[in-house]
Amino acid sequence: MIMAKNVSFLDSVNRYFDAAAPHTGLDEGLLKQIKVCNGVYQIHFPVMVDGKVQVIEAYRAQHSNHRSPTKGGIRYSNHVNQDEVVALATLMSYKCAIVDVPFGGAKGGVKINPWEYSEADLEKITRRYTTELIRHKFIGPAIDVPAPDYGTGSREMAWIYDTYRAFYPDDINAAGCVTGKPVNQNGVRGRTEATGRGVFYGIREACNNKELMDKLGLEMGIEGKTMVIQGLGNVGSYTATISQDEGEVKIVGVSEVEGAIYNADGIDIHALLRHRAHHGSILSYPDARIYGKDKRRAVMEFECDILVPAALENQIDANNAANVRAKIIAEAANGPVTADGAAILAERGVVVIPDIYLNAGGVTVSYFEWLKNLSHMRFGRLEKRFDERAYRRIVDQIEATTGKVISDRDRELIVRGADEIDLVRSGLEETMITGFQQVYKMYTDNAEIKDLRTAAFALAISKISSDYIALGIWP
Ligand code: GLU
């Protein structure tokens, strides 16, 4: 029996690394270099809020510079601290390696509760934080590229971009200094949904794996599986809607700050999101069992096939892991399961699809956005019409040789050339499928590796090590 301990997020990440490292056969010194955080920048700056000066604490950590730029979101939360930012930056390095996104890992954090500030104050804080990053060379399209994370979104990214551009008016690539920007501000279509869509593709891949499903006693395929979602933020809401719409998943439980609800017959996620937008709470949603604010952690123990923690770290630990009833835990959030919690889940045969693979869709589409910014052109602009003309000729030829007429609807479907959103989704799908296959291969090729997380860490460590070796940094 593993006793409950209050271990930090960073301790958990380091324990996951230590569990995987021996399977890579790498030199101890190289492993240490891959494990440590290369640099953390801590800042305090004053901001005038409601006529009073507040001193704001903020960070940017760059975990690994084996590739440039470094990449990772900026979090606005009261819980931000150095260990958390370092842990999140560390996960970014491994995440990028697993899905072959050519960046090092980074993360930023501003220790504020963003919901307590006006929009004007948030703009002031964001612009001031960006200025500090610029002053210390912790931002730039070739240096370090932030993105949204918990408590931030496209609005904050637009402020960051605008501040950077004001400092570097002659930088032709300035738009690549940050990703997750609004589409009309040099963003890319499909970035907002990307993490949730990637989570869906990842779960679908796992459910299409016969060996895994047999082990769990589940039918193959995502269709008809029951799912519980913790957190209806950007990641949770897109995971839920796409899983329901494209995967025919049945959402049976949901939690948010105000509490949790459960209905074994299914909850229509679109209706629930509309309900919350209108009434400000999920708790008044009809026909569901209700758990109030102080009981909302019960969501982790709801009966379902797939539990999706999509909020913050350390949600499943030694205290509640034994009560989890899901067969699959899909880590949409970063670090939702502690190392102690993971040990208990492993003993019980629960499959955890790890964060460093599963939520990599966000940074993958950020990579596409950065490429779009450096190329100064929308994806699909060159080839769309050319492809359409070629497809039309093929359809005409088929009609001419078979003597059959293809219906207008079918013709339209066949001849359509790809738009930016089609290409982004296709690139994301390809990335998530290939990533799963690589992690799974590492898992099955090494008899001593007992879970997907250890396999994912071992894969990431191996890929980063080959960069160090290729770069001649390591003999
Ligand atoms: N904050 C997201 C993450 O944790 C996205 C990072 C990015 O797009 O750079 O993966």
Tab-separated table of C-alpha atoms and ligand atoms in Angstrom:
chain	number	residue	atom	x	y	z
A	1	MET	CA	0.000	0.000	0.000
A	2	ILE	CA	1.429	3.377	-1.020
A	3	MET	CA	0.827	6.065	1.595
A	4	ALA	CA	-0.409	9.515	0.664
A	5	LYS	CA	2.436	12.008	0.507
A	6	ASN	CA	2.503	15.594	-0.543
A	7	VAL	CA	4.930	15.370	-3.436
A	8	SER	CA	5.426	18.297	-5.754
A	9	PHE	CA	4.625	18.247	-9.446
A	10	LEU	CA	8.328	18.552	-10.279
A	11	ASP	CA	9.127	15.544	-8.042
A	12	SER	CA	6.613	13.506	-10.020
A	13	VAL	CA	8.103	14.586	-13.355
A	14	ASN	CA	11.604	13.727	-12.121
A	15	ARG	CA	10.431	10.336	-10.884
A	16	TYR	CA	8.907	9.586	-14.286
A	17	PHE	CA	12.225	10.537	-15.890
A	18	ASP	CA	14.200	8.339	-13.472
A	19	ALA	CA	11.922	5.372	-14.161
A	20	ALA	CA	12.488	5.676	-17.926
A	21	ALA	CA	16.180	6.640	-18.025
A	22	PRO	CA	17.642	3.150	-17.388
A	23	HIS	CA	15.754	1.799	-20.437
A	24	THR	CA	17.601	4.158	-22.785
A	25	GLY	CA	21.092	2.776	-22.110
A	26	LEU	CA	22.487	6.313	-22.207
A	27	ASP	CA	25.494	7.746	-20.435
A	28	GLU	CA	24.720	9.117	-16.944
A	29	GLY	CA	26.123	12.568	-17.695
A	30	LEU	CA	24.025	12.929	-20.830
A	31	LEU	CA	20.925	11.814	-18.935
A	32	LYS	CA	21.606	14.439	-16.289
A	33	GLN	CA	21.941	17.177	-18.926
A	34	ILE	CA	18.634	16.121	-20.492
A	35	LYS	CA	16.913	16.054	-17.092
A	36	VAL	CA	17.943	19.434	-15.664
A	37	CYS	CA	16.299	22.748	-16.481
A	38	ASN	CA	18.740	24.917	-18.431
A	39	GLY	CA	17.503	28.267	-17.188
A	40	VAL	CA	14.766	29.981	-15.182
A	41	TYR	CA	14.122	33.679	-15.153
A	42	GLN	CA	12.181	35.072	-12.198
A	43	ILE	CA	10.790	38.589	-12.368
A	44	HIS	CA	8.905	40.969	-10.101
A	45	PHE	CA	7.353	44.031	-11.639
A	46	PRO	CA	4.957	46.732	-10.410
A	47	VAL	CA	1.555	47.354	-11.953
A	48	MET	CA	-0.953	50.005	-10.927
A	49	VAL	CA	-4.354	48.389	-10.277
A	50	ASP	CA	-7.283	50.486	-8.969
A	51	GLY	CA	-4.950	53.282	-7.866
A	52	LYS	CA	-2.676	50.907	-5.911
A	53	VAL	CA	0.663	49.427	-6.909
A	54	GLN	CA	0.765	45.635	-7.023
A	55	VAL	CA	4.023	43.737	-7.299
A	56	ILE	CA	3.530	40.831	-9.684
A	57	GLU	CA	5.644	37.662	-9.531
A	58	ALA	CA	6.350	35.960	-12.865
A	59	TYR	CA	8.608	33.365	-14.498
A	60	ARG	CA	9.873	31.964	-17.770
A	61	ALA	CA	11.724	28.648	-17.672
A	62	GLN	CA	13.665	27.202	-20.603
A	63	HIS	CA	14.176	23.550	-19.878
A	64	SER	CA	16.184	22.479	-22.903
A	65	ASN	CA	18.012	24.375	-25.646
A	66	HIS	CA	18.981	21.323	-27.689
A	67	ARG	CA	16.731	22.844	-30.352
A	68	SER	CA	15.799	26.472	-31.013
A	69	PRO	CA	13.534	28.173	-30.384
A	70	THR	CA	12.237	26.907	-27.055
A	71	LYS	CA	8.453	26.641	-26.895
A	72	GLY	CA	5.666	26.522	-24.362
A	73	GLY	CA	2.662	28.356	-22.999
A	74	ILE	CA	2.215	31.103	-20.436
A	75	ARG	CA	0.013	30.334	-17.466
A	76	TYR	CA	-1.911	32.893	-15.404
A	77	SER	CA	-2.804	31.362	-12.050
A	78	ASN	CA	-2.536	32.023	-8.337
A	79	HIS	CA	-0.682	28.739	-7.919
A	80	VAL	CA	2.230	29.615	-10.191
A	81	ASN	CA	5.620	28.956	-8.581
A	82	GLN	CA	9.103	28.158	-9.828
A	83	ASP	CA	8.835	24.377	-9.415
A	84	GLU	CA	5.556	24.300	-11.320
A	85	VAL	CA	6.931	26.351	-14.215
A	86	VAL	CA	10.060	24.175	-14.385
A	87	ALA	CA	7.966	20.978	-14.323
A	88	LEU	CA	5.770	22.299	-17.142
A	89	ALA	CA	8.795	23.424	-19.202
A	90	THR	CA	10.301	19.958	-18.737
A	91	LEU	CA	7.147	18.288	-20.043
A	92	MET	CA	7.268	20.624	-23.079
A	93	SER	CA	10.747	19.350	-24.071
A	94	TYR	CA	9.565	15.729	-24.009
A	95	LYS	CA	6.266	16.565	-25.683
A	96	CYS	CA	8.008	18.282	-28.613
A	97	ALA	CA	10.451	15.378	-28.980
A	98	ILE	CA	7.695	12.730	-29.062
A	99	VAL	CA	5.749	14.419	-31.854
A	100	ASP	CA	8.846	15.583	-33.765
A	101	VAL	CA	8.230	19.274	-33.273
A	102	PRO	CA	11.730	20.765	-33.571
A	103	PHE	CA	11.704	22.929	-30.434
A	104	GLY	CA	13.161	22.858	-26.942
A	105	GLY	CA	10.763	23.077	-23.996
A	106	ALA	CA	9.797	26.213	-22.080
A	107	LYS	CA	6.961	27.578	-19.953
A	108	GLY	CA	5.998	30.893	-18.437
A	109	GLY	CA	3.843	31.767	-15.474
A	110	VAL	CA	2.355	34.921	-13.987
A	111	LYS	CA	1.135	34.540	-10.411
A	112	ILE	CA	-2.275	36.189	-10.637
A	113	ASN	CA	-5.880	35.063	-10.651
A	114	PRO	CA	-6.835	36.388	-14.104
A	115	TRP	CA	-10.558	36.337	-13.294
A	116	GLU	CA	-10.001	39.018	-10.613
A	117	TYR	CA	-8.603	41.595	-13.062
A	118	SER	CA	-10.257	43.820	-15.627
A	119	GLU	CA	-9.355	43.408	-19.281
A	120	ALA	CA	-7.411	46.694	-19.187
A	121	ASP	CA	-5.364	45.499	-16.180
A	122	LEU	CA	-4.670	42.134	-17.828
A	123	GLU	CA	-3.443	43.964	-20.914
A	124	LYS	CA	-1.134	46.106	-18.756
A	125	ILE	CA	0.247	43.021	-16.959
A	126	THR	CA	0.708	41.074	-20.212
A	127	ARG	CA	2.489	43.915	-21.994
A	128	ARG	CA	4.739	44.560	-18.983
A	129	TYR	CA	5.608	40.853	-18.668
A	130	THR	CA	6.418	40.749	-22.407
A	131	THR	CA	8.683	43.784	-22.040
A	132	GLU	CA	10.599	41.992	-19.285
A	133	LEU	CA	10.955	38.908	-21.488
A	134	ILE	CA	12.246	41.084	-24.360
A	135	ARG	CA	14.750	42.867	-22.087
A	136	HIS	CA	16.255	39.564	-21.022
A	137	LYS	CA	16.047	37.877	-24.412
A	138	PHE	CA	13.491	35.324	-23.270
A	139	ILE	CA	11.240	35.810	-26.298
A	140	GLY	CA	11.697	35.954	-30.085
A	141	PRO	CA	10.856	33.837	-33.157
A	142	ALA	CA	14.320	32.244	-33.033
A	143	ILE	CA	14.723	32.267	-29.234
A	144	ASP	CA	11.629	31.362	-27.240
A	145	VAL	CA	8.026	31.351	-28.467
A	146	PRO	CA	5.176	31.495	-25.909
A	147	ALA	CA	1.600	30.296	-26.444
A	148	PRO	CA	-1.629	30.032	-24.450
A	149	ASP	CA	-1.913	27.866	-21.357
A	150	TYR	CA	-4.228	27.785	-18.322
A	151	GLY	CA	-5.741	31.266	-17.822
A	152	THR	CA	-4.553	32.747	-21.134
A	153	GLY	CA	-5.825	32.667	-24.713
A	154	SER	CA	-5.601	34.335	-28.109
A	155	ARG	CA	-6.332	37.774	-26.625
A	156	GLU	CA	-3.182	37.694	-24.462
A	157	MET	CA	-1.143	36.341	-27.395
A	158	ALA	CA	-2.245	39.312	-29.542
A	159	TRP	CA	-0.994	41.704	-26.816
A	160	ILE	CA	2.319	39.854	-26.648
A	161	TYR	CA	2.732	40.003	-30.431
A	162	ASP	CA	1.866	43.693	-30.565
A	163	THR	CA	4.331	44.531	-27.759
A	164	TYR	CA	7.106	42.544	-29.418
A	165	ARG	CA	6.431	44.186	-32.785
A	166	ALA	CA	6.651	47.642	-31.226
A	167	PHE	CA	10.147	46.817	-29.936
A	168	TYR	CA	11.315	45.194	-33.197
A	169	PRO	CA	9.572	47.006	-36.056
A	170	ASP	CA	12.264	45.819	-38.468
A	171	ASP	CA	11.898	42.109	-37.615
A	172	ILE	CA	10.131	40.663	-40.665
A	173	ASN	CA	9.435	37.461	-38.662
A	174	ALA	CA	8.016	39.215	-35.598
A	175	ALA	CA	4.681	37.344	-35.896
A	176	GLY	CA	6.578	34.139	-35.080
A	177	CYS	CA	7.434	35.431	-31.575
A	178	VAL	CA	4.249	33.899	-30.134
A	179	THR	CA	1.628	31.368	-31.257
A	180	GLY	CA	-2.043	30.921	-30.482
A	181	LYS	CA	-2.732	34.388	-31.908
A	182	PRO	CA	-6.178	35.274	-33.283
A	183	VAL	CA	-6.553	34.150	-36.912
A	184	ASN	CA	-6.804	37.770	-38.107
A	185	GLN	CA	-3.593	38.602	-36.230
A	186	ASN	CA	-1.342	36.087	-37.997
A	187	GLY	CA	-2.766	33.072	-36.188
A	188	VAL	CA	-3.572	29.770	-37.883
A	189	ARG	CA	-7.000	28.192	-38.290
A	190	GLY	CA	-7.483	25.219	-35.973
A	191	ARG	CA	-5.099	26.311	-33.185
A	192	THR	CA	-7.853	26.933	-30.622
A	193	GLU	CA	-9.307	23.417	-30.939
A	194	ALA	CA	-5.893	21.775	-31.470
A	195	THR	CA	-5.143	20.365	-28.015
A	196	GLY	CA	-8.641	18.905	-27.603
A	197	ARG	CA	-8.689	17.558	-31.163
A	198	GLY	CA	-5.265	15.989	-30.599
A	199	VAL	CA	-6.532	14.389	-27.371
A	200	PHE	CA	-9.420	12.904	-29.352
A	201	TYR	CA	-7.093	11.487	-32.051
A	202	GLY	CA	-4.822	10.048	-29.330
A	203	ILE	CA	-7.674	8.332	-27.472
A	204	ARG	CA	-9.028	7.016	-30.777
A	205	GLU	CA	-5.632	5.495	-31.579
A	206	ALA	CA	-5.454	3.800	-28.185
A	207	CYS	CA	-8.989	2.433	-28.636
A	208	ASN	CA	-8.054	1.090	-32.089
A	209	ASN	CA	-5.240	-0.936	-30.528
A	210	LYS	CA	-6.456	-4.513	-30.130
A	211	GLU	CA	-3.842	-5.588	-27.596
A	212	LEU	CA	-4.594	-2.688	-25.277
A	213	MET	CA	-8.356	-3.118	-25.553
A	214	ASP	CA	-8.121	-6.890	-24.964
A	215	LYS	CA	-6.049	-6.238	-21.852
A	216	LEU	CA	-8.740	-3.894	-20.555
A	217	GLY	CA	-11.616	-6.151	-21.585
A	218	LEU	CA	-12.995	-3.420	-23.852
A	219	GLU	CA	-14.300	-3.578	-27.415
A	220	MET	CA	-12.067	-2.086	-30.071
A	221	GLY	CA	-12.931	1.395	-31.341
A	222	ILE	CA	-13.808	4.651	-29.615
A	223	GLU	CA	-17.478	4.547	-30.706
A	224	GLY	CA	-19.909	3.958	-27.854
A	225	LYS	CA	-17.298	4.314	-25.092
A	226	THR	CA	-18.324	6.322	-22.046
A	227	MET	CA	-16.270	9.379	-21.091
A	228	VAL	CA	-15.993	11.683	-18.081
A	229	ILE	CA	-14.448	15.146	-18.448
A	230	GLN	CA	-12.874	17.106	-15.598
A	231	GLY	CA	-12.823	20.792	-16.573
A	232	LEU	CA	-14.674	22.550	-19.389
A	233	GLY	CA	-11.925	24.987	-20.325
A	234	ASN	CA	-10.506	25.123	-23.828
A	235	VAL	CA	-9.011	21.610	-23.764
A	236	GLY	CA	-11.870	19.869	-21.931
A	237	SER	CA	-14.647	21.401	-24.011
A	238	TYR	CA	-13.035	20.628	-27.385
A	239	THR	CA	-12.098	17.094	-26.289
A	240	ALA	CA	-15.696	16.510	-25.247
A	241	THR	CA	-17.420	18.022	-28.293
A	242	ILE	CA	-15.114	16.378	-30.850
A	243	SER	CA	-15.292	13.005	-29.055
A	244	GLN	CA	-19.083	13.165	-29.066
A	245	ASP	CA	-19.441	14.469	-32.646
A	246	GLU	CA	-16.694	12.570	-34.458
A	247	GLY	CA	-16.110	9.600	-32.167
A	248	GLU	CA	-19.704	8.840	-31.102
A	249	VAL	CA	-18.519	8.802	-27.506
A	250	LYS	CA	-21.121	9.049	-24.733
A	251	ILE	CA	-20.232	11.789	-22.213
A	252	VAL	CA	-21.604	10.593	-18.846
A	253	GLY	CA	-19.936	12.959	-16.376
A	254	VAL	CA	-18.519	16.466	-16.273
A	255	SER	CA	-16.999	18.656	-13.570
A	256	GLU	CA	-16.244	22.349	-13.350
A	257	VAL	CA	-15.350	24.752	-10.500
A	258	GLU	CA	-18.970	24.825	-9.271
A	259	GLY	CA	-19.333	21.033	-8.975
A	260	ALA	CA	-19.882	17.876	-10.988
A	261	ILE	CA	-22.760	16.085	-12.724
A	262	TYR	CA	-23.306	12.466	-13.798
A	263	ASN	CA	-25.865	10.771	-15.998
A	264	ALA	CA	-25.252	7.171	-17.119
A	265	ASP	CA	-27.625	7.732	-20.067
A	266	GLY	CA	-25.396	10.451	-21.473
A	267	ILE	CA	-25.132	14.236	-21.372
A	268	ASP	CA	-25.336	16.155	-24.649
A	269	ILE	CA	-22.181	18.221	-24.391
A	270	HIS	CA	-23.369	20.985	-26.737
A	271	ALA	CA	-26.549	21.433	-24.696
A	272	LEU	CA	-24.484	21.441	-21.487
A	273	LEU	CA	-22.072	24.091	-22.792
A	274	ARG	CA	-25.011	26.256	-23.879
A	275	HIS	CA	-26.648	25.707	-20.490
A	276	ARG	CA	-23.500	26.793	-18.628
A	277	ALA	CA	-23.031	29.848	-20.847
A	278	HIS	CA	-26.630	30.869	-20.119
A	279	HIS	CA	-26.998	29.909	-16.420
A	280	GLY	CA	-23.378	30.188	-15.284
A	281	SER	CA	-23.337	26.642	-13.843
A	282	ILE	CA	-23.562	23.008	-14.891
A	283	LEU	CA	-25.363	22.036	-11.681
A	284	SER	CA	-28.842	23.043	-12.859
A	285	TYR	CA	-28.544	20.870	-15.990
A	286	PRO	CA	-31.639	18.614	-16.060
A	287	ASP	CA	-31.728	14.890	-15.225
A	288	ALA	CA	-28.224	14.564	-13.818
A	289	ARG	CA	-26.942	13.458	-10.426
A	290	ILE	CA	-25.427	16.556	-8.805
A	291	TYR	CA	-22.258	16.900	-6.725
A	292	GLY	CA	-21.746	20.370	-5.174
A	293	LYS	CA	-18.547	22.383	-5.118
A	294	ASP	CA	-16.917	20.564	-2.187
A	295	LYS	CA	-17.806	17.160	-3.680
A	296	ARG	CA	-16.593	17.937	-7.194
A	297	ARG	CA	-13.524	15.708	-6.866
A	298	ALA	CA	-15.951	12.764	-6.962
A	299	VAL	CA	-15.664	13.188	-10.747
A	300	MET	CA	-12.434	11.174	-10.593
A	301	GLU	CA	-14.382	8.224	-9.226
A	302	PHE	CA	-17.290	8.246	-11.693
A	303	GLU	CA	-18.043	5.017	-13.545
A	304	CYS	CA	-16.839	5.257	-17.159
A	305	ASP	CA	-14.465	3.774	-19.736
A	306	ILE	CA	-12.360	6.911	-20.248
A	307	LEU	CA	-11.615	9.590	-17.656
A	308	VAL	CA	-10.227	12.836	-19.093
A	309	PRO	CA	-8.631	15.150	-16.527
A	310	ALA	CA	-8.434	18.440	-18.450
A	311	ALA	CA	-7.679	21.009	-15.763
A	312	LEU	CA	-4.566	21.199	-13.597
A	313	GLU	CA	-1.821	18.977	-12.198
A	314	ASN	CA	-1.919	16.621	-9.158
A	315	GLN	CA	-5.593	15.650	-9.436
A	316	ILE	CA	-5.188	11.880	-9.088
A	317	ASP	CA	-2.816	10.976	-6.284
A	318	ALA	CA	-2.275	8.359	-3.569
A	319	ASN	CA	-5.496	9.510	-1.873
A	320	ASN	CA	-7.938	8.774	-4.689
A	321	ALA	CA	-6.149	6.542	-7.246
A	322	ALA	CA	-7.539	3.381	-5.662
A	323	ASN	CA	-11.091	4.681	-6.194
A	324	VAL	CA	-10.776	5.500	-9.885
A	325	ARG	CA	-13.290	3.385	-11.792
A	326	ALA	CA	-12.266	4.336	-15.328
A	327	LYS	CA	-10.280	1.825	-17.381
A	328	ILE	CA	-8.396	4.483	-19.324
A	329	ILE	CA	-7.105	7.812	-18.030
A	330	ALA	CA	-6.486	10.242	-20.870
A	331	GLU	CA	-4.198	13.018	-19.613
A	332	ALA	CA	-5.438	16.091	-21.445
A	333	ALA	CA	-3.997	18.328	-18.706
A	334	ASN	CA	-0.312	18.509	-17.881
A	335	GLY	CA	0.628	16.322	-14.915
A	336	PRO	CA	-2.860	15.397	-13.642
A	337	VAL	CA	-1.602	12.114	-12.120
A	338	THR	CA	1.134	12.164	-9.452
A	339	ALA	CA	3.868	9.520	-9.463
A	340	ASP	CA	2.316	7.880	-6.364
A	341	GLY	CA	-1.098	7.911	-8.009
A	342	ALA	CA	0.363	6.420	-11.177
A	343	ALA	CA	1.930	3.539	-9.228
A	344	ILE	CA	-1.456	2.624	-7.745
A	345	LEU	CA	-3.210	2.862	-11.123
A	346	ALA	CA	-0.546	0.656	-12.714
A	347	GLU	CA	-1.006	-1.971	-10.002
A	348	ARG	CA	-4.731	-1.938	-10.739
A	349	GLY	CA	-4.236	-2.308	-14.504
A	350	VAL	CA	-5.618	1.121	-15.438
A	351	VAL	CA	-4.095	2.386	-18.705
A	352	VAL	CA	-2.850	5.974	-18.570
A	353	ILE	CA	-2.315	7.731	-21.917
A	354	PRO	CA	0.372	10.188	-20.833
A	355	ASP	CA	0.242	13.969	-21.163
A	356	ILE	CA	3.594	14.273	-22.960
A	357	TYR	CA	2.053	12.404	-25.863
A	358	LEU	CA	-1.675	13.018	-25.543
A	359	ASN	CA	-1.849	16.802	-25.223
A	360	ALA	CA	0.919	17.508	-27.754
A	361	GLY	CA	-1.661	18.626	-30.342
A	362	GLY	CA	-1.498	22.194	-29.041
A	363	VAL	CA	2.210	22.613	-29.588
A	364	THR	CA	1.976	20.715	-32.883
A	365	VAL	CA	-0.433	23.269	-34.338
A	366	SER	CA	1.649	26.043	-32.727
A	367	TYR	CA	4.508	24.698	-34.829
A	368	PHE	CA	2.296	24.970	-37.930
A	369	GLU	CA	1.433	28.557	-36.949
A	370	TRP	CA	5.114	29.440	-36.499
A	371	LEU	CA	5.900	27.926	-39.916
A	372	LYS	CA	3.044	29.935	-41.441
A	373	ASN	CA	4.451	33.102	-39.853
A	374	LEU	CA	7.971	32.445	-41.166
A	375	SER	CA	6.647	31.640	-44.648
A	376	HIS	CA	4.308	34.678	-44.600
A	377	MET	CA	1.630	32.691	-46.367
A	378	ARG	CA	-1.564	30.856	-45.535
A	379	PHE	CA	-1.438	27.060	-45.930
A	380	GLY	CA	-3.157	25.841	-49.096
A	381	ARG	CA	-2.911	29.155	-50.930
A	382	LEU	CA	-0.624	27.835	-53.668
A	383	GLU	CA	-2.146	24.466	-54.414
A	384	LYS	CA	-5.894	24.680	-53.683
A	385	ARG	CA	-7.104	25.784	-57.139
A	386	PHE	CA	-4.529	23.684	-58.950
A	387	ASP	CA	-5.655	20.553	-57.086
A	388	GLU	CA	-9.323	21.341	-57.726
A	389	ARG	CA	-8.719	21.650	-61.459
A	390	ALA	CA	-6.826	18.344	-61.530
A	391	TYR	CA	-9.561	16.527	-59.524
A	392	ARG	CA	-12.218	17.970	-61.843
A	393	ARG	CA	-10.377	16.577	-64.866
A	394	ILE	CA	-10.214	13.145	-63.206
A	395	VAL	CA	-13.966	13.177	-62.468
A	396	ASP	CA	-14.682	14.289	-66.072
A	397	GLN	CA	-12.542	11.440	-67.400
A	398	ILE	CA	-14.293	8.884	-65.167
A	399	GLU	CA	-17.668	10.091	-66.402
A	400	ALA	CA	-16.495	9.968	-70.029
A	401	THR	CA	-15.071	6.424	-69.781
A	402	THR	CA	-17.844	4.881	-67.653
A	403	GLY	CA	-20.694	6.790	-69.238
A	404	LYS	CA	-22.118	7.360	-65.737
A	405	VAL	CA	-22.949	10.758	-64.265
A	406	ILE	CA	-21.470	11.537	-60.840
A	407	SER	CA	-23.991	13.425	-58.677
A	408	ASP	CA	-23.374	17.116	-57.956
A	409	ARG	CA	-22.922	16.350	-54.256
A	410	ASP	CA	-20.302	13.641	-54.856
A	411	ARG	CA	-18.570	15.796	-57.462
A	412	GLU	CA	-18.321	18.654	-54.963
A	413	LEU	CA	-16.846	16.356	-52.293
A	414	ILE	CA	-14.264	14.888	-54.678
A	415	VAL	CA	-13.058	18.070	-56.367
A	416	ARG	CA	-12.633	20.233	-53.256
A	417	GLY	CA	-9.038	21.398	-52.718
A	418	ALA	CA	-7.692	21.666	-49.191
A	419	ASP	CA	-8.139	24.866	-47.149
A	420	GLU	CA	-5.888	25.853	-44.284
A	421	ILE	CA	-8.134	24.203	-41.685
A	422	ASP	CA	-8.145	20.900	-43.646
A	423	LEU	CA	-4.357	20.878	-43.841
A	424	VAL	CA	-3.903	21.768	-40.168
A	425	ARG	CA	-6.281	18.996	-39.073
A	426	SER	CA	-4.661	16.518	-41.415
A	427	GLY	CA	-1.177	17.399	-40.126
A	428	LEU	CA	-2.393	17.096	-36.553
A	429	GLU	CA	-4.048	13.723	-37.168
A	430	GLU	CA	-0.910	12.374	-38.849
A	431	THR	CA	1.220	13.631	-35.952
A	432	MET	CA	-0.952	12.046	-33.271
A	433	ILE	CA	-1.177	8.693	-35.076
A	434	THR	CA	2.579	8.506	-35.692
A	435	GLY	CA	3.293	9.625	-32.112
A	436	PHE	CA	1.089	6.863	-30.712
A	437	GLN	CA	2.727	4.220	-32.894
A	438	GLN	CA	6.203	5.305	-31.766
A	439	VAL	CA	5.267	5.298	-28.070
A	440	TYR	CA	3.541	1.929	-28.431
A	441	LYS	CA	6.537	0.440	-30.233
A	442	MET	CA	8.827	1.550	-27.408
A	443	TYR	CA	6.369	-0.098	-24.966
A	444	THR	CA	6.176	-3.424	-26.797
A	445	ASP	CA	9.868	-3.594	-27.809
A	446	ASN	CA	11.051	-3.370	-24.178
A	447	ALA	CA	9.735	-6.101	-21.939
A	448	GLU	CA	10.820	-4.178	-18.806
A	449	ILE	CA	8.761	-1.126	-19.714
A	450	LYS	CA	5.417	-1.657	-18.013
A	451	ASP	CA	3.387	1.404	-18.952
A	452	LEU	CA	2.875	3.928	-21.746
A	453	ARG	CA	4.270	6.855	-19.726
A	454	THR	CA	7.609	5.169	-19.150
A	455	ALA	CA	7.660	4.319	-22.869
A	456	ALA	CA	6.871	7.931	-23.807
A	457	PHE	CA	9.609	9.282	-21.511
A	458	ALA	CA	12.134	6.750	-22.852
A	459	LEU	CA	11.229	7.722	-26.431
A	460	ALA	CA	11.591	11.450	-25.676
A	461	ILE	CA	14.902	10.987	-23.866
A	462	SER	CA	16.303	8.906	-26.744
A	463	LYS	CA	15.278	11.481	-29.339
A	464	ILE	CA	16.743	14.412	-27.374
A	465	SER	CA	19.965	12.478	-26.761
A	466	SER	CA	20.417	11.889	-30.485
A	467	ASP	CA	20.205	15.666	-30.997
A	468	TYR	CA	22.928	16.276	-28.421
A	469	ILE	CA	25.090	13.608	-30.029
A	470	ALA	CA	24.439	14.836	-33.598
A	471	LEU	CA	25.205	18.396	-32.591
A	472	GLY	CA	28.571	17.255	-31.283
A	473	ILE	CA	27.658	18.614	-27.835
A	474	TRP	CA	28.127	15.091	-26.528
A	475	PRO	CA	30.915	12.725	-27.592
B	1	GLU	N1	0.362	25.325	-23.360
B	1	GLU	C1	0.258	24.267	-24.298
B	1	GLU	C2	0.926	23.015	-23.762
B	1	GLU	O1	1.019	22.814	-22.571
B	1	GLU	C3	0.714	24.679	-25.698
B	1	GLU	C4	2.135	25.094	-25.842
B	1	GLU	C5	2.476	25.682	-27.208
B	1	GLU	O2	1.634	25.693	-28.079
B	1	GLU	O3	3.605	26.147	-27.353
B	1	GLU	O4	1.302	22.128	-24.491
